[in-house]
Short mmCIF file of C-alpha atoms in Angstrom, two decimals:
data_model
loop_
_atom_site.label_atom_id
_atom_site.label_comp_id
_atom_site.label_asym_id
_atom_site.label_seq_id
_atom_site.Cartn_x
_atom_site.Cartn_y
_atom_site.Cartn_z
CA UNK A 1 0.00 0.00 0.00
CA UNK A 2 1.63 3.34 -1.10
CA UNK A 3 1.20 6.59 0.48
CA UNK A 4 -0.36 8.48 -2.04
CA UNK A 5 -2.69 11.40 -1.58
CA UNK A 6 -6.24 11.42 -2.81
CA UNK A 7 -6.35 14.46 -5.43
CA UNK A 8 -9.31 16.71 -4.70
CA UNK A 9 -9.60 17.16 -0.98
CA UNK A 10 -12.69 15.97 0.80
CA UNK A 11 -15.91 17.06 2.30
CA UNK A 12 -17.39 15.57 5.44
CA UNK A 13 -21.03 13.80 5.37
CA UNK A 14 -22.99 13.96 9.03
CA UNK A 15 -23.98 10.27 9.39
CA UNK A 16 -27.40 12.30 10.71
CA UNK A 17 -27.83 13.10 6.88
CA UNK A 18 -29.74 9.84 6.38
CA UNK A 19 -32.24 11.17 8.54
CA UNK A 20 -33.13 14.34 7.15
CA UNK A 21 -35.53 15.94 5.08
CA UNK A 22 -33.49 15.85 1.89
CA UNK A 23 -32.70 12.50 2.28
CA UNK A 24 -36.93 11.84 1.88
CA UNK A 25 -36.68 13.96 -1.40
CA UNK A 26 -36.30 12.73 -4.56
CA UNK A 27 -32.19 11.82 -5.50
CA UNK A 28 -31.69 14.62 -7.81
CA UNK A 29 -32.29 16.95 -4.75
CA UNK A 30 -29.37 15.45 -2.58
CA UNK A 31 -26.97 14.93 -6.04
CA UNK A 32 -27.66 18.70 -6.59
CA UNK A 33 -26.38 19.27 -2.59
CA UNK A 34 -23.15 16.80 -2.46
CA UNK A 35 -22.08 18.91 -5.98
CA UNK A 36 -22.47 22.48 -3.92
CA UNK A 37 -20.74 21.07 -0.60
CA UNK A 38 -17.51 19.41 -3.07
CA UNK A 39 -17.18 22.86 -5.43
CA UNK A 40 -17.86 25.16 -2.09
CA UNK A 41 -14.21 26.54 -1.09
CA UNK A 42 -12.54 25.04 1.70
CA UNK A 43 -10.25 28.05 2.60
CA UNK A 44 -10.52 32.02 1.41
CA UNK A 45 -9.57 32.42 -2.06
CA UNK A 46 -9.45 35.27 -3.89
CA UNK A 47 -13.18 36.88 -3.95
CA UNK A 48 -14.77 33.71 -2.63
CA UNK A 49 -15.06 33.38 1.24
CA UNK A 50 -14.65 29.58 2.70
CA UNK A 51 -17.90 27.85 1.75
CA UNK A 52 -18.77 29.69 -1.62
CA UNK A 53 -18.87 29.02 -4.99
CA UNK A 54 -19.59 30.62 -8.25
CA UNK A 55 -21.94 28.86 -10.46
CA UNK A 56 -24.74 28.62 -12.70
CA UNK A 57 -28.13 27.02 -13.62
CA UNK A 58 -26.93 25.39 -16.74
CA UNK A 59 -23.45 24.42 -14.78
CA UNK A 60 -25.31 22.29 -11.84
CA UNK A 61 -27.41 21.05 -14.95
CA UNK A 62 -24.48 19.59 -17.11
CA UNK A 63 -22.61 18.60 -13.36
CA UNK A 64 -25.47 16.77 -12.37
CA UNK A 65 -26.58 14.86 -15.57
CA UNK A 66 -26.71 11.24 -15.56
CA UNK A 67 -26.33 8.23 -17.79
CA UNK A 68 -28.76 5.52 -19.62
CA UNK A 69 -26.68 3.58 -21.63
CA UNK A 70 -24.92 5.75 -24.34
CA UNK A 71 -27.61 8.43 -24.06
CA UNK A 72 -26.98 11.18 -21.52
CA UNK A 73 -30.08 12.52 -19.58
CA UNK A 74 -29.92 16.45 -18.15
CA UNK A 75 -32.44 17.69 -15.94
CA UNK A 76 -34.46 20.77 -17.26
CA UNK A 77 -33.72 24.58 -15.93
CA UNK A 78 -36.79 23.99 -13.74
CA UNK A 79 -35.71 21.09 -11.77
CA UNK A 80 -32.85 23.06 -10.55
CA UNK A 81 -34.38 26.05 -9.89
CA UNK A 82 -36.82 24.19 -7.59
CA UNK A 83 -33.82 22.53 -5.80
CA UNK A 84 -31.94 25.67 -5.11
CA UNK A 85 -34.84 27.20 -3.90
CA UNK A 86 -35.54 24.10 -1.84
CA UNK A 87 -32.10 24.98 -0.37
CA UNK A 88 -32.65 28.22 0.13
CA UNK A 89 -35.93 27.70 2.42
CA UNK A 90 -36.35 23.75 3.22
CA UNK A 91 -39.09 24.69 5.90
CA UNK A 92 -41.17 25.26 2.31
CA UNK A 93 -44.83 24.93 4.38
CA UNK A 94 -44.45 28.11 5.56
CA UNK A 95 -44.65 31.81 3.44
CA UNK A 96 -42.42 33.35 6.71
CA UNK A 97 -38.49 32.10 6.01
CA UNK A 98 -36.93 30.99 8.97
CA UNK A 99 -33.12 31.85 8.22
CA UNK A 100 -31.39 29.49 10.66
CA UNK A 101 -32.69 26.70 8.28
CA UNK A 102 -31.40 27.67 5.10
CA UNK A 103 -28.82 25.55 3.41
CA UNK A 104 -27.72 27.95 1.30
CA UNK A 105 -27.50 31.48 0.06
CA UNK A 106 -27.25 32.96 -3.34
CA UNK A 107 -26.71 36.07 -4.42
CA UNK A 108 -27.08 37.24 -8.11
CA UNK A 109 -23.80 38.32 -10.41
CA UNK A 110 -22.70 38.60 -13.68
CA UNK A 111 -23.26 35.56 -15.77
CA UNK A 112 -23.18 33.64 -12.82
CA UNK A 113 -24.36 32.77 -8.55
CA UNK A 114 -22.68 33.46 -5.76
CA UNK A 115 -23.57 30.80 -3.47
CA UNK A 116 -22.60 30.10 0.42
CA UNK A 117 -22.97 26.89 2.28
CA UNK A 118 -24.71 28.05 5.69
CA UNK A 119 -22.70 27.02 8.66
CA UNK A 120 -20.04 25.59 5.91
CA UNK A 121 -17.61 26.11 9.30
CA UNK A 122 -19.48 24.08 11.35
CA UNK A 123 -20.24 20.92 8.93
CA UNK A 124 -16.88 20.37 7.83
CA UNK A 125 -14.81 20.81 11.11
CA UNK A 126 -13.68 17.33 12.53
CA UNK A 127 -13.85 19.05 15.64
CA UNK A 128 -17.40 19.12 15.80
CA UNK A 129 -18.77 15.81 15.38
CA UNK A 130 -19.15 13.75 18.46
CA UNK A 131 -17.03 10.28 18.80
CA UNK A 132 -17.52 7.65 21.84
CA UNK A 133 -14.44 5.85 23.07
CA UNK A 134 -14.98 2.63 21.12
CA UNK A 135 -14.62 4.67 17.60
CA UNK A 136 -18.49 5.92 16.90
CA UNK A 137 -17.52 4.70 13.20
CA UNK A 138 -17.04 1.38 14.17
CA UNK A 139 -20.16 1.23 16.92
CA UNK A 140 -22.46 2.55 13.87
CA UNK A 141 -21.15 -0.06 11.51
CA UNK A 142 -21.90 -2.87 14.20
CA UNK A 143 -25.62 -1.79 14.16
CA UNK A 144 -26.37 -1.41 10.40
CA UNK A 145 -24.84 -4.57 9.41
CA UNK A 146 -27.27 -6.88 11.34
CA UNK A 147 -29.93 -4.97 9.62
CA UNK A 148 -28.94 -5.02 6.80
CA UNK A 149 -27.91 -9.02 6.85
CA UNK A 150 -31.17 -9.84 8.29
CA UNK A 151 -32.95 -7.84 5.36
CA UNK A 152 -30.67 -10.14 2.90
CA UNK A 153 -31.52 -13.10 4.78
CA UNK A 154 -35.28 -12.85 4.75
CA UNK A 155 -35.43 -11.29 1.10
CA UNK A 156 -37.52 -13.81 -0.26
CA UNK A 157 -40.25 -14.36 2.49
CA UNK A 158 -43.42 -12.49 1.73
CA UNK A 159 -42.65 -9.15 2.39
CA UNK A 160 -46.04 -8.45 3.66
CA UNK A 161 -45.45 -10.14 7.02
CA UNK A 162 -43.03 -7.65 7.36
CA UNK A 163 -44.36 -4.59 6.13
CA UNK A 164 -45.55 -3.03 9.43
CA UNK A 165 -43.02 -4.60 11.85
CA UNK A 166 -40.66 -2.69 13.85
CA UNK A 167 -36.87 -3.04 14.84
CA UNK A 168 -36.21 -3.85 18.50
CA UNK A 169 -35.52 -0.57 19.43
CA UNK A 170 -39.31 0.35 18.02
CA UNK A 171 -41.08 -2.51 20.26
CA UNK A 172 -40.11 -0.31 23.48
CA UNK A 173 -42.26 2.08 22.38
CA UNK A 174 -45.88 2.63 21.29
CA UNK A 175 -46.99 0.10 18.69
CA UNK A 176 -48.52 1.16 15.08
CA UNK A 177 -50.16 -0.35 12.40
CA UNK A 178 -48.51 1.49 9.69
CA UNK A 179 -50.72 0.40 7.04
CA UNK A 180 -53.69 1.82 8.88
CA UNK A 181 -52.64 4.49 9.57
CA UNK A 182 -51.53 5.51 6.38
CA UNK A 183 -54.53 4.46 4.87
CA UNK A 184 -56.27 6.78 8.02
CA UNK A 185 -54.19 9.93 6.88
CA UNK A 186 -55.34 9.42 3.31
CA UNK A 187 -59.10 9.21 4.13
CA UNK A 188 -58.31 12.53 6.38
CA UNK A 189 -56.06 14.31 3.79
CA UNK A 190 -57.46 13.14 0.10
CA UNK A 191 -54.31 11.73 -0.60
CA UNK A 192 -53.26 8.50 -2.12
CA UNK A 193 -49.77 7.98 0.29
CA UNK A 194 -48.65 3.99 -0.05
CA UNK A 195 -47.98 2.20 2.92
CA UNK A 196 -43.56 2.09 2.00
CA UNK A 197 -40.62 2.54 4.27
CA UNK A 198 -39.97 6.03 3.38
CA UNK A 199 -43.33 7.04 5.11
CA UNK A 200 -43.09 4.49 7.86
CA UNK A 201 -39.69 5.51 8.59
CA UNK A 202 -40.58 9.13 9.03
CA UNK A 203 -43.83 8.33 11.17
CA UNK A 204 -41.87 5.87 12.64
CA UNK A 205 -39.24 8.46 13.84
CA UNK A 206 -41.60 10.61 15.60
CA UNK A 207 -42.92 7.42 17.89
CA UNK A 208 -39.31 6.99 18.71
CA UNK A 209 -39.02 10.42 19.67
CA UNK A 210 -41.80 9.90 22.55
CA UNK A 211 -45.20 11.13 20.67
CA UNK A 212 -47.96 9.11 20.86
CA UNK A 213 -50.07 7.84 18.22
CA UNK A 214 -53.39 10.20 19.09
CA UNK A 215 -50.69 13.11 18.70
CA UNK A 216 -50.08 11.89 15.48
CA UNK A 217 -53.56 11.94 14.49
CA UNK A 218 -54.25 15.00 16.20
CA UNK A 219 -52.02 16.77 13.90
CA UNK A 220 -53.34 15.10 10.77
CA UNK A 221 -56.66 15.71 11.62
CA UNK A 222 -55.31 19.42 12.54
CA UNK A 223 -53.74 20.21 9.50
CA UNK A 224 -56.17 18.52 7.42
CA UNK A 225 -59.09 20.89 8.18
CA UNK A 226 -56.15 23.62 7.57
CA UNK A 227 -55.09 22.62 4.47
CA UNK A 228 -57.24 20.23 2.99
CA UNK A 229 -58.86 23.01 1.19
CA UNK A 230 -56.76 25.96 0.70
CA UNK A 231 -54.93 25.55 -3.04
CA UNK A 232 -51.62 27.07 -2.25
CA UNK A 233 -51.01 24.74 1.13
CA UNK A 234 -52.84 21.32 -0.14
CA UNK A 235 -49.90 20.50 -1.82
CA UNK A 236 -47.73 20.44 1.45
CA UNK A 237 -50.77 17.98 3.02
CA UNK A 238 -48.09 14.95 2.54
CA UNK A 239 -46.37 12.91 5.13
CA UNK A 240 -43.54 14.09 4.50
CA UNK A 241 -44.55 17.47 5.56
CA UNK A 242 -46.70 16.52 8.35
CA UNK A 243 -44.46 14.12 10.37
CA UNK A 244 -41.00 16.53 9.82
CA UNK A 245 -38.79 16.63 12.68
CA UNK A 246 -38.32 20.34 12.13
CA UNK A 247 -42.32 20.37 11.44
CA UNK A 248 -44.32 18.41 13.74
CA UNK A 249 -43.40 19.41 17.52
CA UNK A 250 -44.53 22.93 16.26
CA UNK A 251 -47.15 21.72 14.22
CA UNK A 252 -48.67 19.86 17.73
CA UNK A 253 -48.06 23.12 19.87
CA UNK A 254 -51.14 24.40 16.86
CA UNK A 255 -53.19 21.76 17.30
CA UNK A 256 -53.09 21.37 21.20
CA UNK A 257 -53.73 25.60 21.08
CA UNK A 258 -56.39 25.52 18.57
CA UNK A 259 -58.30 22.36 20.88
CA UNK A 260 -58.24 24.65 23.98
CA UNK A 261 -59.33 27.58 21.86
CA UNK A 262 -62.20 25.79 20.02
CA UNK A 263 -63.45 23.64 23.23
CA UNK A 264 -62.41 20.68 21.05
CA UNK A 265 -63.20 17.51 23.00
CA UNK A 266 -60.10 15.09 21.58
CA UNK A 267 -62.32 11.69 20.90
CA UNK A 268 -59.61 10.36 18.17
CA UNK A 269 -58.10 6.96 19.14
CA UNK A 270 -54.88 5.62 18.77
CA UNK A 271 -55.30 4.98 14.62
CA UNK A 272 -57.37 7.83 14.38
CA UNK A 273 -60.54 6.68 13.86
CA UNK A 274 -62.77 8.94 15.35
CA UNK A 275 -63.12 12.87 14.73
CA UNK A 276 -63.06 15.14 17.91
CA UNK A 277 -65.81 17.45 17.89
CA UNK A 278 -66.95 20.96 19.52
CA UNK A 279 -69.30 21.55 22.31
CA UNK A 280 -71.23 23.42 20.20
CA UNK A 281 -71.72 19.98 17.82
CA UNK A 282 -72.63 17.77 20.63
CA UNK A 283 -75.17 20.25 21.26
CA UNK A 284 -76.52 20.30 18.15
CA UNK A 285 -76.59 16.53 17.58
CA UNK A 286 -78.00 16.52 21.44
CA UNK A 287 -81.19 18.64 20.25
CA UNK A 288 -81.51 17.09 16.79
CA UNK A 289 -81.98 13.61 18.95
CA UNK A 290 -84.35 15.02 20.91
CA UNK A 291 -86.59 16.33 18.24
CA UNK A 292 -86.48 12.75 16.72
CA UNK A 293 -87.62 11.63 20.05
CA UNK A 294 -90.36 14.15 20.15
CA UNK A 295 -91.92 13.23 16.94
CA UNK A 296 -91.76 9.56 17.33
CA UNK A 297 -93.83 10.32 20.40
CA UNK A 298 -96.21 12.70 18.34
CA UNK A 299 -96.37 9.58 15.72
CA UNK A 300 -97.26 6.97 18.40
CA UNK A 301 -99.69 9.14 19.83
CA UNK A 302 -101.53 9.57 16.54
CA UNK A 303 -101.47 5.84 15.79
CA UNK A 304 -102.67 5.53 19.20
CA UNK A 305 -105.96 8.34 18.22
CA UNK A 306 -107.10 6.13 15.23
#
């Protein structure tokens, strides 16, 4: 084995990236971010501060293209523009940005864009990332491989046995029927989400966090009577969206306010199966029974007369 440097340099990948909301976008999105972090400067040079670069829309589109066979395929000026701006403002439900959440900057110039990495310093500084005394590297790689051999050992037993079952660390907490409850939030939300990994994994986070499964439908239910039908924020009605990490403690803090406001009485279970309702709609069903009452006693007595 020789000595020899790697040309390039390197960039540094938090092993948290797996579990963020780019990583639930489509691949594009994250190809688009691991080109900005390599061409972003490590050190001052020139006019470009550590963490810039100067680029442009056609640039990232040639950068990022991809092969099929001998025929090249380049996403269209649109995709990109949708990523950067993705970057710009991931917390996308909201009009109001919240700066301490943009990935990046950009700036306008001449025949080009001035973009900055935010907190560039912090990401790729050794010194920041947190290591146990056994080598976190090798304590992470102990706990995915299991997985992942137990995955390749059971690949060919029908994977609907397994479609709603947890790891071990999931059995300590609350238990959910994924499938139901995806199938719940798309009755609630008019959506057409499929019971996958991707959205168990993200509902599936939030459980492990220590949130219960009637705050999960609280929110849903919440945010469905939000957004359900407003145009501009339907499109953000997704699981995705809902069941954020960066999205749903805040989105909860709404739901629990808006309950106390409204005199909501919460009647949803577990899977969400039932709607809470006002005082003011007990009421009303309270007198619409007792009218029913009232002229079933009206009818009898009639009957009775003849």
């Amino acid at each position: 084995m020789t000595d020899k440097k790697i040309d390039g340099g390197y960039i540094m990948l938090a092993r948290r990236l797996i579990e963020s909301e780019i990583f639930q976008k489509p691949p594009l999105y994250l190809k688009v971010w691991i080109y900005l972090l390599a061409r972003a400067q490590h050190d001052d040079y020139k006019r470009l501060k550590r963490g810039q670069l100067s680029t442009s829309i056609p640039e990232i589109q040639e950068a990022v293209s991809w092969k099929v066979g001998f025929r090249t395929e380049t996403p269209s000026k649109n995709q990109i523009f949708r990523i950067i701006n993705w970057l710009r403002n991931p917390d996308e439900a909201h009009d109001d940005r919240n700066n301490d959440r943009n990935m990046i900057e950009t700036t306008k110039a001449t025949h080009s864009m001035l973009i900055t990495i935010s907190n560039y310093g912090v990401y790729q500084d050794s010194k920041n990332y947190e290591r146990n005394a056994n080598d976190s590297m090798t304590e992470t790689t102990k706990v995915l491989r299991p997985k992942r051999e137990a995955n390749n050992i059971n690949k060919n037993v029908n994977k609907d046995n397994n479609k709603d079952s947890l790891s071990p660390k999931d059995d300590q907490k609350e238990k959910v029927d994924y499938g139901k409850f995806i199938e719940w939030f798309n009755q609630k939300s008019g959506k057409r989400f499929k019971n996958v990994e991707s959205n168990r994994k993200i509902i599936r986070a939030r459980i492990n966090e220590g949130y219960s499964k009637s705050e999960l439908a609280k929110v849903v239910e919440f945010k469905s009577k939000q957004w359900k039908d407003d145009p501009k924020m339907n499109p953000y009605l997704r699981i995705t969206t809902i069941f954020a990490p960066s999205h749903f403690g805040n989105y909860l803090n709404e739901a629990n306010g808006y309950s106390k406001s409204s005199n909501i009485l919460t009647t949803a279970t577990s899977d969400g199966q039932r709607v809470g309702k006002t005082l003011e709609e007990i009421a009303n069903k309270e007198a619409e029974h007792l009218k029913e009452i009232e002229r079933r006693a009206k009818e009898a007595k009639t009957n009775n007369e003849h």
